[in-house]
Each structure stands twice: as structure tokens, then as C-alpha cells.
PDB file of C-alpha atoms in Angstrom:
ATOM      1  CA  MET X 198     221.874  70.047  57.530  1.00 96.00           C
ATOM      2  CA  ARG X 199     218.657  71.380  56.037  1.00 96.00           C
ATOM      3  CA  TRP X 200     216.428  68.437  56.826  1.00 96.00           C
ATOM      4  CA  GLU X 201     213.096  70.132  57.470  1.00 95.00           C
ATOM      5  CA  GLY X 202     210.522  69.973  54.677  1.00 93.00           C
ATOM      6  CA  ASN X 203     211.778  66.650  53.297  1.00 95.00           C
ATOM      7  CA  ARG X 204     209.805  63.418  53.151  1.00 95.00           C
ATOM      8  CA  GLN X 205     209.308  61.567  56.421  1.00 97.00           C
ATOM      9  CA  SER X 206     209.143  57.806  56.774  1.00 97.00           C
ATOM     10  CA  ASP X 207     206.119  55.936  58.099  1.00 95.00           C
ATOM     11  CA  ASN X 208     208.426  53.239  59.500  1.00 97.00           C
ATOM     12  CA  VAL X 209     208.816  54.829  62.935  1.00 97.00           C
ATOM     13  CA  GLU X 210     207.212  53.358  66.053  1.00 96.00           C
ATOM     14  CA  ASP X 211     206.834  55.443  69.188  1.00 95.00           C
ATOM     15  CA  ARG X 212     206.954  53.511  72.463  1.00 94.00           C
ATOM     16  CA  ARG X 213     207.914  56.433  74.674  1.00 92.00           C
ATOM     17  CA  GLY X 214     205.724  56.527  77.730  1.00 82.00           C
ATOM     18  CA  MET X 215     204.805  52.857  77.396  1.00 77.00           C
ATOM     19  CA  GLY X 216     205.803  50.062  79.722  1.00 60.00           C
ATOM     20  CA  ALA X 217     208.651  47.770  78.724  1.00 58.00           C
ATOM     21  CA  GLY X 218     206.313  44.786  78.377  1.00 46.00           C
ATOM     22  CA  GLY X 219     207.103  41.105  78.536  1.00 35.00           C
ATOM     23  CA  GLY X 220     207.733  40.850  82.287  1.00 31.00           C
ATOM     24  CA  GLY X 221     211.008  41.186  84.202  1.00 30.00           C
ATOM     25  CA  GLY X 222     214.457  39.929  83.330  1.00 29.00           C
ATOM     26  CA  PHE X 223     216.041  38.949  80.066  1.00 26.00           C
ATOM     27  CA  GLY X 224     214.230  36.008  78.450  1.00 29.00           C
ATOM     28  CA  LEU X 225     217.158  34.469  76.609  1.00 28.00           C
ATOM     29  CA  GLY X 226     217.404  30.815  75.744  1.00 29.00           C
ATOM     30  CA  GLY X 227     214.302  29.913  77.752  1.00 29.00           C
ATOM     31  CA  GLY X 228     215.744  31.254  81.014  1.00 32.00           C
ATOM     32  CA  THR X 229     216.262  34.538  82.810  1.00 31.00           C
ATOM     33  CA  ILE X 230     219.662  36.201  83.075  1.00 31.00           C
ATOM     34  CA  GLY X 231     220.508  37.412  86.581  1.00 36.00           C
ATOM     35  CA  ILE X 232     221.296  40.986  87.557  1.00 36.00           C
ATOM     36  CA  GLY X 233     225.017  40.204  87.753  1.00 38.00           C
ATOM     37  CA  ALA X 234     225.061  39.221  84.104  1.00 37.00           C
ATOM     38  CA  ILE X 235     223.166  42.373  83.188  1.00 40.00           C
ATOM     39  CA  VAL X 236     225.706  44.543  85.029  1.00 40.00           C
ATOM     40  CA  LEU X 237     228.533  42.702  83.266  1.00 39.00           C
ATOM     41  CA  ALA X 238     226.862  43.236  79.903  1.00 43.00           C
ATOM     42  CA  LEU X 239     226.336  46.964  80.476  1.00 44.00           C
ATOM     43  CA  LEU X 240     229.911  47.304  81.740  1.00 40.00           C
ATOM     44  CA  GLY X 241     231.092  45.648  78.541  1.00 42.00           C
ATOM     45  CA  TRP X 242     229.236  48.262  76.520  1.00 46.00           C
ATOM     46  CA  ALA X 243     230.511  51.166  78.609  1.00 43.00           C
ATOM     47  CA  VAL X 244     234.167  50.162  78.390  1.00 37.00           C
ATOM     48  CA  PHE X 245     234.505  48.280  75.126  1.00 34.00           C
ATOM     49  CA  GLY X 246     231.450  49.188  73.061  1.00 40.00           C
ATOM     50  CA  ILE X 247     230.074  45.637  73.187  1.00 41.00           C
ATOM     51  CA  ASN X 248     226.356  45.356  72.463  1.00 49.00           C
ATOM     52  CA  PRO X 249     224.874  43.981  75.727  1.00 48.00           C
ATOM     53  CA  LEU X 250     222.421  41.814  73.784  1.00 50.00           C
ATOM     54  CA  THR X 251     225.400  40.021  72.255  1.00 48.00           C
ATOM     55  CA  THR X 252     227.065  39.607  75.651  1.00 42.00           C
ATOM     56  CA  LEU X 253     223.922  38.260  77.239  1.00 42.00           C
ATOM     57  CA  GLY X 254     223.468  35.839  74.355  1.00 44.00           C
ATOM     58  CA  LEU X 255     226.946  34.434  75.017  1.00 37.00           C
ATOM     59  CA  LEU X 256     226.289  34.206  78.748  1.00 34.00           C
ATOM     60  CA  SER X 257     223.145  32.192  78.104  1.00 33.00           C
ATOM     61  CA  GLY X 258     224.964  29.750  75.866  1.00 37.00           C
ATOM     62  CA  GLY X 259     224.236  31.508  72.604  1.00 41.00           C
ATOM     63  CA  ALA X 260     220.638  30.314  72.336  1.00 41.00           C
ATOM     64  CA  PRO X 261     218.189  32.528  70.441  1.00 45.00           C
ATOM     65  CA  PRO X 262     216.127  34.918  72.547  1.00 47.00           C
ATOM     66  CA  VAL X 263     212.550  34.207  73.442  1.00 47.00           C
ATOM     67  CA  GLN X 264     210.348  36.612  71.530  1.00 48.00           C
ATOM     68  CA  GLN X 265     208.010  38.236  74.022  1.00 53.00           C
ATOM     69  CA  GLN X 266     205.136  40.514  73.156  1.00 57.00           C
ATOM     70  CA  ALA X 267     206.228  44.102  72.574  1.00 58.00           C
ATOM     71  CA  PRO X 268     204.057  47.168  73.249  1.00 59.00           C
ATOM     72  CA  ALA X 269     201.598  48.092  70.511  1.00 64.00           C
ATOM     73  CA  ALA X 270     203.120  50.345  67.870  1.00 70.00           C
ATOM     74  CA  LYS X 271     201.946  53.902  67.301  1.00 85.00           C
ATOM     75  CA  PRO X 272     203.300  56.763  65.186  1.00 83.00           C
ATOM     76  CA  PRO X 273     205.074  59.715  66.823  1.00 88.00           C
ATOM     77  CA  PRO X 274     202.832  62.667  67.682  1.00 86.00           C
ATOM     78  CA  ALA X 275     202.593  65.566  65.270  1.00 85.00           C
ATOM     79  CA  GLY X 276     204.873  68.449  66.156  1.00 87.00           C
ATOM     80  CA  ASP X 277     207.567  66.284  67.778  1.00 92.00           C
ATOM     81  CA  LYS X 278     210.687  67.767  66.186  1.00 95.00           C
ATOM     82  CA  ASP X 279     213.126  65.075  67.329  1.00 94.00           C
ATOM     83  CA  ALA X 280     210.867  62.308  66.015  1.00 95.00           C
ATOM     84  CA  ALA X 281     210.363  64.235  62.769  1.00 96.00           C
ATOM     85  CA  PHE X 282     214.134  64.451  62.376  1.00 97.00           C
ATOM     86  CA  VAL X 283     214.580  60.705  62.815  1.00 97.00           C
ATOM     87  CA  SER X 284     211.691  60.051  60.414  1.00 97.00           C
ATOM     88  CA  THR X 285     213.259  62.326  57.816  1.00 97.00           C
ATOM     89  CA  VAL X 286     216.690  60.722  58.090  1.00 98.00           C
ATOM     90  CA  LEU X 287     215.115  57.271  57.920  1.00 98.00           C
ATOM     91  CA  ALA X 288     213.223  58.268  54.770  1.00 98.00           C
ATOM     92  CA  SER X 289     216.492  59.373  53.180  1.00 98.00           C
ATOM     93  CA  THR X 290     218.085  56.006  53.985  1.00 98.00           C
ATOM     94  CA  GLU X 291     215.096  54.298  52.355  1.00 98.00           C
ATOM     95  CA  ASP X 292     215.577  56.328  49.201  1.00 98.00           C
ATOM     96  CA  ALA X 293     219.347  55.880  49.128  1.00 98.00           C
ATOM     97  CA  TRP X 294     219.390  52.136  49.736  1.00 98.00           C
ATOM     98  CA  GLY X 295     216.359  51.614  47.532  1.00 98.00           C
ATOM     99  CA  GLN X 296     218.363  53.078  44.681  1.00 97.00           C
ATOM    100  CA  VAL X 297     221.471  51.043  45.512  1.00 97.00           C
ATOM    101  CA  PHE X 298     219.535  47.771  45.674  1.00 98.00           C
ATOM    102  CA  GLN X 299     217.607  48.560  42.499  1.00 97.00           C
ATOM    103  CA  GLN X 300     220.813  49.236  40.583  1.00 96.00           C
ATOM    104  CA  ALA X 301     222.076  45.838  41.748  1.00 95.00           C
ATOM    105  CA  GLY X 302     218.884  44.144  40.555  1.00 96.00           C
ATOM    106  CA  GLY X 303     217.370  43.737  44.010  1.00 96.00           C
ATOM    107  CA  ARG X 304     214.664  45.271  46.157  1.00 97.00           C
ATOM    108  CA  TYR X 305     215.282  47.016  49.447  1.00 98.00           C
ATOM    109  CA  ALA X 306     213.099  46.151  52.454  1.00 98.00           C
ATOM    110  CA  PRO X 307     213.486  49.017  54.954  1.00 98.00           C
ATOM    111  CA  PRO X 308     213.736  48.555  58.727  1.00 98.00           C
ATOM    112  CA  LYS X 309     211.565  50.189  61.335  1.00 97.00           C
ATOM    113  CA  VAL X 310     212.957  52.559  63.940  1.00 98.00           C
ATOM    114  CA  VAL X 311     211.538  52.219  67.442  1.00 97.00           C
ATOM    115  CA  LEU X 312     211.699  55.280  69.683  1.00 96.00           C
ATOM    116  CA  TYR X 313     211.591  54.344  73.353  1.00 95.00           C
ATOM    117  CA  ARG X 314     212.586  55.660  76.754  1.00 94.00           C
ATOM    118  CA  GLY X 315     214.531  53.705  79.355  1.00 94.00           C
ATOM    119  CA  MET X 316     213.866  50.149  78.246  1.00 94.00           C
ATOM    120  CA  THR X 317     211.721  48.184  75.827  1.00 94.00           C
ATOM    121  CA  GLN X 318     211.123  44.619  74.703  1.00 94.00           C
ATOM    122  CA  THR X 319     212.795  43.508  71.478  1.00 95.00           C
ATOM    123  CA  ALA X 320     213.028  40.229  69.607  1.00 95.00           C
ATOM    124  CA  CYS X 321     216.669  40.113  70.757  1.00 94.00           C
ATOM    125  CA  GLY X 322     215.874  40.543  74.461  1.00 93.00           C
ATOM    126  CA  MET X 323     215.197  43.549  76.649  1.00 93.00           C
ATOM    127  CA  GLY X 324     216.678  46.726  75.203  1.00 93.00           C
ATOM    128  CA  GLN X 325     217.968  49.405  77.559  1.00 91.00           C
ATOM    129  CA  ALA X 326     218.975  53.006  76.955  1.00 91.00           C
ATOM    130  CA  ALA X 327     222.445  52.332  78.414  1.00 89.00           C
ATOM    131  CA  MET X 328     223.172  50.215  75.353  1.00 87.00           C
ATOM    132  CA  GLY X 329     222.991  53.204  73.059  1.00 90.00           C
ATOM    133  CA  PRO X 330     221.248  52.819  69.684  1.00 94.00           C
ATOM    134  CA  PHE X 331     221.259  49.251  68.369  1.00 95.00           C
ATOM    135  CA  TYR X 332     219.849  47.071  65.608  1.00 96.00           C
ATOM    136  CA  CYS X 333     218.022  43.785  66.225  1.00 96.00           C
ATOM    137  CA  PRO X 334     218.156  41.477  63.179  1.00 96.00           C
ATOM    138  CA  ALA X 335     215.506  39.180  64.661  1.00 95.00           C
ATOM    139  CA  ASP X 336     212.805  41.809  64.107  1.00 96.00           C
ATOM    140  CA  SER X 337     214.602  44.105  61.618  1.00 97.00           C
ATOM    141  CA  LYS X 338     214.256  47.130  63.881  1.00 97.00           C
ATOM    142  CA  VAL X 339     216.569  49.901  65.036  1.00 97.00           C
ATOM    143  CA  TYR X 340     216.051  50.879  68.675  1.00 97.00           C
ATOM    144  CA  LEU X 341     216.771  54.446  69.744  1.00 96.00           C
ATOM    145  CA  ASP X 342     216.332  56.327  72.998  1.00 96.00           C
ATOM    146  CA  LEU X 343     216.463  59.954  71.871  1.00 94.00           C
ATOM    147  CA  ASP X 344     218.301  60.927  75.065  1.00 94.00           C
ATOM    148  CA  PHE X 345     221.378  59.415  73.396  1.00 94.00           C
ATOM    149  CA  PHE X 346     221.582  62.503  71.192  1.00 94.00           C
ATOM    150  CA  ASP X 347     222.088  64.618  74.324  1.00 94.00           C
ATOM    151  CA  THR X 348     224.719  62.146  75.520  1.00 93.00           C
ATOM    152  CA  MET X 349     226.549  62.598  72.235  1.00 93.00           C
ATOM    153  CA  SER X 350     226.690  66.356  72.667  1.00 93.00           C
ATOM    154  CA  ARG X 351     227.334  66.638  76.392  1.00 92.00           C
ATOM    155  CA  GLN X 352     229.405  63.571  77.256  1.00 90.00           C
ATOM    156  CA  LEU X 353     230.957  62.299  74.043  1.00 91.00           C
ATOM    157  CA  GLY X 354     231.836  65.682  72.548  1.00 93.00           C
ATOM    158  CA  ALA X 355     229.992  64.905  69.311  1.00 94.00           C
ATOM    159  CA  PRO X 356     227.429  67.679  68.718  1.00 94.00           C
ATOM    160  CA  GLY X 357     225.697  68.512  65.460  1.00 95.00           C
ATOM    161  CA  VAL X 358     222.566  67.493  63.612  1.00 96.00           C
ATOM    162  CA  PHE X 359     224.455  65.547  60.964  1.00 96.00           C
ATOM    163  CA  ALA X 360     226.355  63.662  63.665  1.00 96.00           C
ATOM    164  CA  ARG X 361     222.976  62.416  64.882  1.00 97.00           C
ATOM    165  CA  ALA X 362     221.979  61.487  61.357  1.00 97.00           C
ATOM    166  CA  TYR X 363     225.210  59.488  61.043  1.00 97.00           C
ATOM    167  CA  VAL X 364     224.207  57.415  64.087  1.00 96.00           C
ATOM    168  CA  VAL X 365     220.855  56.521  62.508  1.00 97.00           C
ATOM    169  CA  ALA X 366     222.533  55.739  59.176  1.00 98.00           C
ATOM    170  CA  HIS X 367     225.101  53.500  60.909  1.00 97.00           C
ATOM    171  CA  GLU X 368     222.351  51.395  62.503  1.00 97.00           C
ATOM    172  CA  VAL X 369     220.527  51.182  59.174  1.00 98.00           C
ATOM    173  CA  GLY X 370     223.854  49.981  57.790  1.00 98.00           C
ATOM    174  CA  HIS X 371     223.551  46.961  60.088  1.00 97.00           C
ATOM    175  CA  HIS X 372     220.125  46.307  58.591  1.00 98.00           C
ATOM    176  CA  VAL X 373     221.656  46.366  55.111  1.00 98.00           C
ATOM    177  CA  GLN X 374     224.231  43.821  56.293  1.00 97.00           C
ATOM    178  CA  HIS X 375     221.368  41.655  57.539  1.00 97.00           C
ATOM    179  CA  LEU X 376     219.625  41.827  54.149  1.00 97.00           C
ATOM    180  CA  GLN X 377     222.881  40.931  52.409  1.00 97.00           C
ATOM    181  CA  GLY X 378     223.292  37.823  54.564  1.00 96.00           C
ATOM    182  CA  ILE X 379     226.433  39.179  56.201  1.00 96.00           C
ATOM    183  CA  THR X 380     224.961  39.150  59.708  1.00 95.00           C
ATOM    184  CA  GLY X 381     224.043  35.479  59.489  1.00 94.00           C
ATOM    185  CA  LYS X 382     227.462  34.488  58.158  1.00 94.00           C
ATOM    186  CA  VAL X 383     229.226  36.405  60.912  1.00 94.00           C
ATOM    187  CA  ASP X 384     227.044  34.901  63.642  1.00 92.00           C
ATOM    188  CA  ALA X 385     227.752  31.413  62.271  1.00 92.00           C
ATOM    189  CA  GLN X 386     231.484  32.025  62.630  1.00 92.00           C
ATOM    190  CA  ARG X 387     231.431  33.310  66.198  1.00 87.00           C
ATOM    191  CA  GLY X 388     231.070  29.905  67.828  1.00 85.00           C
ATOM    192  CA  ARG X 389     234.314  28.751  66.199  1.00 92.00           C
ATOM    193  CA  LEU X 390     236.353  31.759  67.304  1.00 93.00           C
ATOM    194  CA  ASP X 391     238.018  32.742  70.550  1.00 92.00           C
ATOM    195  CA  ALA X 392     237.248  36.085  72.216  1.00 92.00           C
ATOM    196  CA  ARG X 393     240.071  37.941  70.483  1.00 92.00           C
ATOM    197  CA  GLN X 394     239.036  36.664  67.060  1.00 93.00           C
ATOM    198  CA  GLN X 395     235.390  37.513  67.733  1.00 94.00           C
ATOM    199  CA  ASN X 396     236.375  41.069  68.616  1.00 94.00           C
ATOM    200  CA  ALA X 397     238.380  41.392  65.411  1.00 94.00           C
ATOM    201  CA  LEU X 398     235.409  40.140  63.401  1.00 95.00           C
ATOM    202  CA  SER X 399     233.082  42.593  65.161  1.00 95.00           C
ATOM    203  CA  VAL X 400     235.422  45.443  64.213  1.00 96.00           C
ATOM    204  CA  ARG X 401     235.056  44.566  60.530  1.00 95.00           C
ATOM    205  CA  VAL X 402     231.262  44.430  60.906  1.00 96.00           C
ATOM    206  CA  GLU X 403     231.133  47.845  62.567  1.00 96.00           C
ATOM    207  CA  LEU X 404     233.537  49.508  60.155  1.00 97.00           C
ATOM    208  CA  GLN X 405     231.461  48.277  57.239  1.00 97.00           C
ATOM    209  CA  ALA X 406     228.372  49.829  58.874  1.00 97.00           C
ATOM    210  CA  ASP X 407     230.341  53.089  59.108  1.00 97.00           C
ATOM    211  CA  CYS X 408     231.196  52.793  55.426  1.00 98.00           C
ATOM    212  CA  TYR X 409     227.539  52.144  54.612  1.00 98.00           C
ATOM    213  CA  ALA X 410     226.654  55.303  56.547  1.00 98.00           C
ATOM    214  CA  GLY X 411     229.060  57.097  54.246  1.00 98.00           C
ATOM    215  CA  ILE X 412     227.260  55.648  51.209  1.00 98.00           C
ATOM    216  CA  TRP X 413     224.000  57.026  52.582  1.00 98.00           C
ATOM    217  CA  ALA X 414     225.619  60.459  53.069  1.00 98.00           C
ATOM    218  CA  ASN X 415     226.808  60.402  49.445  1.00 98.00           C
ATOM    219  CA  HIS X 416     223.452  59.415  47.933  1.00 97.00           C
ATOM    220  CA  SER X 417     221.306  61.604  50.190  1.00 97.00           C
ATOM    221  CA  GLU X 418     223.395  64.669  49.407  1.00 97.00           C
ATOM    222  CA  GLN X 419     223.156  64.015  45.667  1.00 96.00           C
ATOM    223  CA  ALA X 420     219.364  63.694  45.966  1.00 96.00           C
ATOM    224  CA  ARG X 421     218.625  66.492  48.418  1.00 96.00           C
ATOM    225  CA  HIS X 422     221.628  68.867  48.475  1.00 96.00           C
ATOM    226  CA  TRP X 423     220.892  69.352  52.145  1.00 97.00           C
ATOM    227  CA  LEU X 424     224.352  69.463  53.698  1.00 96.00           C
ATOM    228  CA  ASP X 425     225.825  72.651  55.089  1.00 95.00           C
ATOM    229  CA  GLN X 426     229.470  73.492  55.517  1.00 95.00           C
ATOM    230  CA  GLY X 427     230.833  71.523  58.460  1.00 95.00           C
ATOM    231  CA  ASP X 428     228.243  68.734  58.360  1.00 95.00           C
ATOM    232  CA  ILE X 429     230.601  66.042  57.113  1.00 96.00           C
ATOM    233  CA  GLU X 430     233.173  67.209  59.648  1.00 96.00           C
ATOM    234  CA  SER X 431     230.603  66.776  62.450  1.00 95.00           C
ATOM    235  CA  ALA X 432     229.970  63.186  61.334  1.00 95.00           C
ATOM    236  CA  LEU X 433     233.700  62.491  61.191  1.00 95.00           C
ATOM    237  CA  ASN X 434     234.101  63.985  64.648  1.00 95.00           C
ATOM    238  CA  ALA X 435     231.345  61.707  65.953  1.00 94.00           C
ATOM    239  CA  ALA X 436     233.015  58.678  64.358  1.00 94.00           C
ATOM    240  CA  SER X 437     236.273  59.700  65.989  1.00 94.00           C
ATOM    241  CA  ARG X 438     234.760  60.346  69.416  1.00 93.00           C
ATOM    242  CA  ILE X 439     233.227  56.848  69.587  1.00 91.00           C
ATOM    243  CA  GLY X 440     236.342  54.988  68.467  1.00 93.00           C
ATOM    244  CA  ASP X 441     237.336  52.213  70.878  1.00 92.00           C
ATOM    245  CA  ASP X 442     240.750  53.713  71.597  1.00 90.00           C
ATOM    246  CA  THR X 443     239.286  57.125  72.389  1.00 92.00           C
ATOM    247  CA  LEU X 444     236.600  55.674  74.680  1.00 89.00           C
ATOM    248  CA  GLN X 445     239.105  53.499  76.530  1.00 91.00           C
ATOM    249  CA  ARG X 446     241.545  56.380  76.917  1.00 90.00           C
ATOM    250  CA  GLU X 447     238.908  58.762  78.234  1.00 87.00           C
ATOM    251  CA  ARG X 448     237.760  56.223  80.814  1.00 86.00           C
ATOM    252  CA  GLY X 449     241.274  56.142  82.224  1.00 87.00           C
ATOM    253  CA  GLY X 450     242.136  52.662  81.009  1.00 84.00           C
ATOM    254  CA  ALA X 451     244.890  51.374  78.793  1.00 89.00           C
ATOM    255  CA  VAL X 452     244.225  51.163  75.078  1.00 93.00           C
ATOM    256  CA  ARG X 453     243.843  47.474  74.227  1.00 93.00           C
ATOM    257  CA  PRO X 454     243.464  46.869  70.484  1.00 90.00           C
ATOM    258  CA  ASP X 455     242.646  43.189  71.033  1.00 91.00           C
ATOM    259  CA  SER X 456     239.514  44.262  72.947  1.00 90.00           C
ATOM    260  CA  PHE X 457     238.262  46.613  70.214  1.00 92.00           C
ATOM    261  CA  THR X 458     234.790  45.742  68.911  1.00 92.00           C
ATOM    262  CA  HIS X 459     234.009  48.834  66.797  1.00 94.00           C
ATOM    263  CA  GLY X 460     237.416  49.998  65.578  1.00 95.00           C
ATOM    264  CA  SER X 461     239.761  52.838  66.406  1.00 95.00           C
ATOM    265  CA  SER X 462     238.850  56.465  65.848  1.00 95.00           C
ATOM    266  CA  ALA X 463     241.090  56.640  62.787  1.00 95.00           C
ATOM    267  CA  GLN X 464     239.538  53.487  61.324  1.00 96.00           C
ATOM    268  CA  ARG X 465     235.979  54.686  61.840  1.00 97.00           C
ATOM    269  CA  VAL X 466     236.780  58.015  60.186  1.00 96.00           C
ATOM    270  CA  ARG X 467     238.577  56.274  57.313  1.00 97.00           C
ATOM    271  CA  TRP X 468     235.731  53.899  56.478  1.00 97.00           C
ATOM    272  CA  PHE X 469     232.973  56.507  56.704  1.00 97.00           C
ATOM    273  CA  THR X 470     235.051  58.650  54.357  1.00 97.00           C
ATOM    274  CA  GLN X 471     235.552  55.681  52.038  1.00 97.00           C
ATOM    275  CA  GLY X 472     231.807  55.189  51.729  1.00 97.00           C
ATOM    276  CA  TYR X 473     231.113  58.896  51.335  1.00 97.00           C
ATOM    277  CA  LYS X 474     233.671  59.474  48.603  1.00 97.00           C
ATOM    278  CA  SER X 475     232.883  56.306  46.628  1.00 97.00           C
ATOM    279  CA  GLY X 476     229.148  55.840  47.177  1.00 97.00           C
ATOM    280  CA  SER X 477     229.849  52.198  46.368  1.00 97.00           C
ATOM    281  CA  VAL X 478     229.084  49.003  48.280  1.00 97.00           C
ATOM    282  CA  ARG X 479     232.121  47.346  46.698  1.00 96.00           C
ATOM    283  CA  ALA X 480     234.346  49.958  48.318  1.00 97.00           C
ATOM    284  CA  CYS X 481     233.058  48.877  51.772  1.00 98.00           C
ATOM    285  CA  ASP X 482     234.395  45.312  51.807  1.00 97.00           C
ATOM    286  CA  THR X 483     236.041  45.448  55.209  1.00 97.00           C
ATOM    287  CA  PHE X 484     236.147  41.661  55.456  1.00 96.00           C
ATOM    288  CA  ASN X 485     238.705  41.289  52.663  1.00 95.00           C
ATOM    289  CA  ALA X 486     240.605  44.484  53.388  1.00 95.00           C
ATOM    290  CA  GLN X 487     244.262  43.831  54.192  1.00 92.00           C
ATOM    291  CA  GLN X 488     244.461  46.997  56.253  1.00 92.00           C
ATOM    292  CA  LEU X 489     241.603  48.542  58.209  1.00 94.00           C
TER     293      LEU X 489
END
């Protein structure tokens, strides 16, 4: 992926080296979640791919998080190659989705990406690196600890620059869902569903974000011609390596489809490919798909 020399986005905040802010504990629903709940939430992420902020929201009765003051934003320092990479990928998502929204008669409002280390305050609660990259719809920001890229290469078996770009594009895909009103509709349904049904709904949300990442790959390649041989394969490998069945199998547990929250490896590969080949939002309707 020949990313250097392309436009970089100004929508990147650098909180690395700053304190987490907002005091201790998770301020959800007016109260503080205990350490036991935090461990349970992180265990849910490690085994099943569940976003801990979602788990903690359920444990606190589903009330909205208290928005505490976050550290002051600053741009990444000049010469920081990892930050420059994220800024460049983010800029390409802005261009791609700006074009898609414009063609549909709308206007795209881009998210911000927050770079942090260890933990940081978000409008969805306290974000921690153990969660992996995540999107918070309450403040329209993607949160990323850059150490996750090393985890991808060394622990998940998903190396490659374009694999990292896919991760950023997937989280931006959640932002697109938020702008489309999908996130709000899904959240409204959760309270009426049992755990198994909620998991199945989450799978459709995540697979659509994978498909949206494929749309970005399609449009960014048409605009920049920056992909090298093997780049798409590295993204597909990353999608496969973080499939629920693969993660459960590698952790020595039984594969339990009813506990999937992100989709199987085959499903994640299929929907990214669907978005990449079509470049069309209509092709990413996972919610009405008979077969995932």
C-alpha cells in the first residue's frame, strides 16, 4: 500500500502521554461500575469480541453514560509515521464516503480518530486498550491505541499495512451506520431481545461495517491507485483472523455460533469482499440478507 505522500486528515486527536481524565471507575448511569464488572466486560471482549462499553452499559441497566471531561485535544507531532498513516487512511475514508453521500444527495460528516495509550475518557465511558479499536457514537469518535497494530501482527497473525487500514475503515464504517440512523435503530431493539438475539443482531451490524470497509477499499483504490499486490489478501486475512469462530478456537474453547457478536471468519471475508467488488451501499444490507 503506497500511502505516503497522500493527503492527511486534520481530524486526528493525540492523547498519548496524557492522563485518562475524569477520575476513577466507569461513570455509567450515574454510578460507578465495580472492578468485577470491568473484568467481566474485558473477558467478554477477549473471548467473544464483545465491546466492553456495551457490556458495562447492560450491567448498569442500560442507562446512558455520564459524559466526563476528556483531555484537551492536540494534533499528532510531525514526523510520527504511525500517526501519519492513520491520518492518511482517515483522509481517504473522508474522500470515499464524501463521494458516496454526495451521490445519494447527502453530506458526509466525518468522525475524529483519537490516538491514546492505555486508557482514555470517552462519551461512552472509560476506554481501555484491551478493548481494541472501537467507535463511540455519543461523541462520533474512533478510539485507537496504536499498540493494537503490533497485536495484530504478533498475536493475531494479521500483518500488513493494508490490514491495519482495514481496521480503521471498519471503525469508520460504524460511524457511517451512526449517520444513517442504523445504530440508533439497533440500540432501540436490544432491550426487547434476549442475549442470543442481541448477539445475532450484533453480527449483522459488524458484518455491515466490514462491507463498508470494502466500499472504502473500492473507492480509495479508484481514486489513488495505491494498492500493491497482496494488499487485499492481507485485509481478507485480517478479517479471517478476527472471526468469532477462529478466536474461540484459538483460545481452546468450543465454537459457539449463538455467542458470535462479529461473525465467523468466512462471513467477515465474504462481506468485505462484497463491499469491495460492488462499491455499493445497497450491496451491504446485512439486515435483510437471508444468508450471511
